[in-house]
């Protein structure tokens, strides 16, 4: 299962515009302090249980990821609103991310996703995204 999940996360890097993604399982086993942002709760293709996904940010500097802390803080706010289906507040927070870091493609992805979810109005929304491709 671990190898399968690692393969799914590796292929998800492009979707999330991330270089390094790790699962919650890996994150909890890390020793030391790392800069990460919790980016999603997903059900990967071929599984039924959601897994938390985090992006490792340690390789960035102020040029490759300006205003990192502001961006991550706004992103976390956006994710909280997203998880409970508060689409308008989620949109506002993700737009704040882009003000802090215009190149944060993950925030753009979430803006697209929120727009899609707002239009489709999913019943029983639980904040978990189901990945449909490997």
mmCIF file of C-alpha atoms in Angstrom:
data_model
loop_
_atom_site.group_PDB
_atom_site.id
_atom_site.type_symbol
_atom_site.label_atom_id
_atom_site.label_comp_id
_atom_site.label_asym_id
_atom_site.label_seq_id
_atom_site.Cartn_x
_atom_site.Cartn_y
_atom_site.Cartn_z
ATOM 1 C CA UNK A 1 0.000 0.000 0.000
ATOM 2 C CA UNK A 2 2.814 2.428 0.839
ATOM 3 C CA UNK A 3 4.439 1.997 -2.563
ATOM 4 C CA UNK A 4 1.081 2.432 -4.307
ATOM 5 C CA UNK A 5 0.389 5.626 -2.360
ATOM 6 C CA UNK A 6 3.882 6.978 -3.068
ATOM 7 C CA UNK A 7 3.348 6.370 -6.786
ATOM 8 C CA UNK A 8 -0.002 8.184 -6.686
ATOM 9 C CA UNK A 9 1.523 11.145 -4.844
ATOM 10 C CA UNK A 10 4.411 11.306 -7.286
ATOM 11 C CA UNK A 11 2.004 11.543 -10.203
ATOM 12 C CA UNK A 12 -0.112 14.096 -8.282
ATOM 13 C CA UNK A 13 2.815 16.529 -8.038
ATOM 14 C CA UNK A 14 1.940 17.966 -11.449
ATOM 15 C CA UNK A 15 -1.735 18.397 -10.552
ATOM 16 C CA UNK A 16 -0.797 20.256 -7.370
ATOM 17 C CA UNK A 17 2.111 22.173 -8.959
ATOM 18 C CA UNK A 18 4.378 20.754 -6.261
ATOM 19 C CA UNK A 19 7.833 19.209 -6.348
ATOM 20 C CA UNK A 20 7.582 17.154 -3.163
ATOM 21 C CA UNK A 21 4.360 15.665 -1.779
ATOM 22 C CA UNK A 22 4.156 13.415 1.250
ATOM 23 C CA UNK A 23 1.305 11.652 2.986
ATOM 24 C CA UNK A 24 0.297 12.255 6.580
ATOM 25 C CA UNK A 25 1.755 8.844 7.375
ATOM 26 C CA UNK A 26 5.201 9.988 6.207
ATOM 27 C CA UNK A 27 4.848 13.415 7.827
ATOM 28 C CA UNK A 28 4.172 11.887 11.238
ATOM 29 C CA UNK A 29 7.327 9.779 10.976
ATOM 30 C CA UNK A 30 9.630 12.684 10.091
ATOM 31 C CA UNK A 31 12.246 13.644 12.627
ATOM 32 C CA UNK A 32 13.151 17.296 12.773
ATOM 33 C CA UNK A 33 11.383 20.412 11.622
ATOM 34 C CA UNK A 34 10.244 20.898 8.056
ATOM 35 C CA UNK A 35 8.290 23.636 6.356
ATOM 36 C CA UNK A 36 5.158 22.019 4.970
ATOM 37 C CA UNK A 37 1.649 22.991 4.075
ATOM 38 C CA UNK A 38 -1.292 20.677 4.363
ATOM 39 C CA UNK A 39 -2.706 20.769 0.865
ATOM 40 C CA UNK A 40 -5.503 18.233 0.590
ATOM 41 C CA UNK A 41 -7.450 15.247 1.819
ATOM 42 C CA UNK A 42 -7.785 12.828 -1.077
ATOM 43 C CA UNK A 43 -8.946 9.382 -1.964
ATOM 44 C CA UNK A 44 -6.420 8.076 -4.474
ATOM 45 C CA UNK A 45 -7.494 5.911 -7.389
ATOM 46 C CA UNK A 46 -7.927 2.325 -6.311
ATOM 47 C CA UNK A 47 -8.548 3.169 -2.626
ATOM 48 C CA UNK A 48 -11.566 4.111 -0.526
ATOM 49 C CA UNK A 49 -10.023 5.802 2.521
ATOM 50 C CA UNK A 50 -8.883 9.433 2.393
ATOM 51 C CA UNK A 51 -5.289 10.358 3.105
ATOM 52 C CA UNK A 52 -3.865 13.740 4.049
ATOM 53 C CA UNK A 53 -1.364 15.223 1.611
ATOM 54 C CA UNK A 54 1.319 17.774 2.433
ATOM 55 C CA UNK A 55 3.709 19.766 0.303
ATOM 56 C CA UNK A 56 7.286 20.049 1.549
ATOM 57 C CA UNK A 57 8.485 23.642 1.124
ATOM 58 C CA UNK A 58 12.020 23.529 2.535
ATOM 59 C CA UNK A 59 13.734 23.760 -0.844
ATOM 60 C CA UNK A 60 12.183 27.181 -1.519
ATOM 61 C CA UNK A 61 13.763 30.559 -0.846
ATOM 62 C CA UNK A 62 12.299 34.071 -0.894
ATOM 63 C CA UNK A 63 12.711 34.256 -4.671
ATOM 64 C CA UNK A 64 11.085 30.928 -5.529
ATOM 65 C CA UNK A 65 8.300 31.322 -2.951
ATOM 66 C CA UNK A 66 7.817 34.948 -1.874
ATOM 67 C CA UNK A 67 5.889 35.672 1.323
ATOM 68 C CA UNK A 68 5.836 32.003 2.258
ATOM 69 C CA UNK A 69 4.291 32.375 5.707
ATOM 70 C CA UNK A 70 1.568 34.787 4.562
ATOM 71 C CA UNK A 71 0.753 32.524 1.639
ATOM 72 C CA UNK A 72 0.600 29.404 3.800
ATOM 73 C CA UNK A 73 -1.530 31.137 6.444
ATOM 74 C CA UNK A 74 -4.061 32.363 3.859
ATOM 75 C CA UNK A 75 -3.983 28.949 2.213
ATOM 76 C CA UNK A 76 -4.767 27.247 5.530
ATOM 77 C CA UNK A 77 -7.724 29.606 6.012
ATOM 78 C CA UNK A 78 -8.921 28.838 2.506
ATOM 79 C CA UNK A 79 -8.677 25.102 3.118
ATOM 80 C CA UNK A 80 -10.705 25.390 6.323
ATOM 81 C CA UNK A 81 -13.497 27.184 4.456
ATOM 82 C CA UNK A 82 -13.199 24.749 1.542
ATOM 83 C CA UNK A 83 -13.547 21.713 3.803
ATOM 84 C CA UNK A 84 -16.887 22.944 5.163
ATOM 85 C CA UNK A 85 -18.188 24.131 1.793
ATOM 86 C CA UNK A 86 -17.956 27.847 2.517
ATOM 87 C CA UNK A 87 -17.059 28.599 -1.108
ATOM 88 C CA UNK A 88 -17.111 32.410 -0.997
ATOM 89 C CA UNK A 89 -14.781 32.643 1.995
ATOM 90 C CA UNK A 90 -12.533 29.965 0.495
ATOM 91 C CA UNK A 91 -12.308 31.983 -2.718
ATOM 92 C CA UNK A 92 -11.408 35.122 -0.777
ATOM 93 C CA UNK A 93 -8.621 33.334 1.118
ATOM 94 C CA UNK A 94 -7.130 31.731 -1.998
ATOM 95 C CA UNK A 95 -7.142 35.133 -3.715
ATOM 96 C CA UNK A 96 -5.236 36.504 -0.705
ATOM 97 C CA UNK A 97 -2.664 33.753 -1.296
ATOM 98 C CA UNK A 98 -2.187 35.032 -4.822
ATOM 99 C CA UNK A 99 -1.732 38.590 -3.586
ATOM 100 C CA UNK A 100 1.064 37.351 -1.331
ATOM 101 C CA UNK A 101 2.537 35.057 -4.001
ATOM 102 C CA UNK A 102 1.157 35.514 -7.533
ATOM 103 C CA UNK A 103 2.961 32.345 -8.655
ATOM 104 C CA UNK A 104 1.237 30.025 -6.189
ATOM 105 C CA UNK A 105 -0.326 27.684 -8.730
ATOM 106 C CA UNK A 106 -1.856 25.560 -5.989
ATOM 107 C CA UNK A 107 -4.076 28.486 -4.973
ATOM 108 C CA UNK A 108 -5.125 28.878 -8.616
ATOM 109 C CA UNK A 109 -5.990 25.180 -8.715
ATOM 110 C CA UNK A 110 -8.130 25.605 -5.603
ATOM 111 C CA UNK A 111 -9.894 28.630 -7.079
ATOM 112 C CA UNK A 112 -10.805 26.501 -10.104
ATOM 113 C CA UNK A 113 -11.886 23.630 -7.882
ATOM 114 C CA UNK A 114 -14.012 25.886 -5.652
ATOM 115 C CA UNK A 115 -15.660 27.375 -8.738
ATOM 116 C CA UNK A 116 -16.466 23.871 -9.986
ATOM 117 C CA UNK A 117 -17.794 22.758 -6.594
ATOM 118 C CA UNK A 118 -19.849 25.908 -6.147
ATOM 119 C CA UNK A 119 -21.546 25.284 -9.503
ATOM 120 C CA UNK A 120 -22.065 21.550 -8.954
ATOM 121 C CA UNK A 121 -23.202 21.962 -5.329
ATOM 122 C CA UNK A 122 -22.173 18.470 -4.165
ATOM 123 C CA UNK A 123 -24.456 16.806 -1.657
ATOM 124 C CA UNK A 124 -22.831 15.431 1.490
ATOM 125 C CA UNK A 125 -19.610 17.383 0.884
ATOM 126 C CA UNK A 126 -16.986 16.192 3.365
ATOM 127 C CA UNK A 127 -13.960 18.136 2.137
ATOM 128 C CA UNK A 128 -12.351 15.068 0.557
ATOM 129 C CA UNK A 129 -11.330 15.176 -3.102
ATOM 130 C CA UNK A 130 -11.555 11.917 -5.038
ATOM 131 C CA UNK A 131 -8.746 11.521 -7.557
ATOM 132 C CA UNK A 132 -9.985 9.945 -10.766
ATOM 133 C CA UNK A 133 -6.643 9.280 -12.440
ATOM 134 C CA UNK A 134 -3.414 7.573 -11.521
#
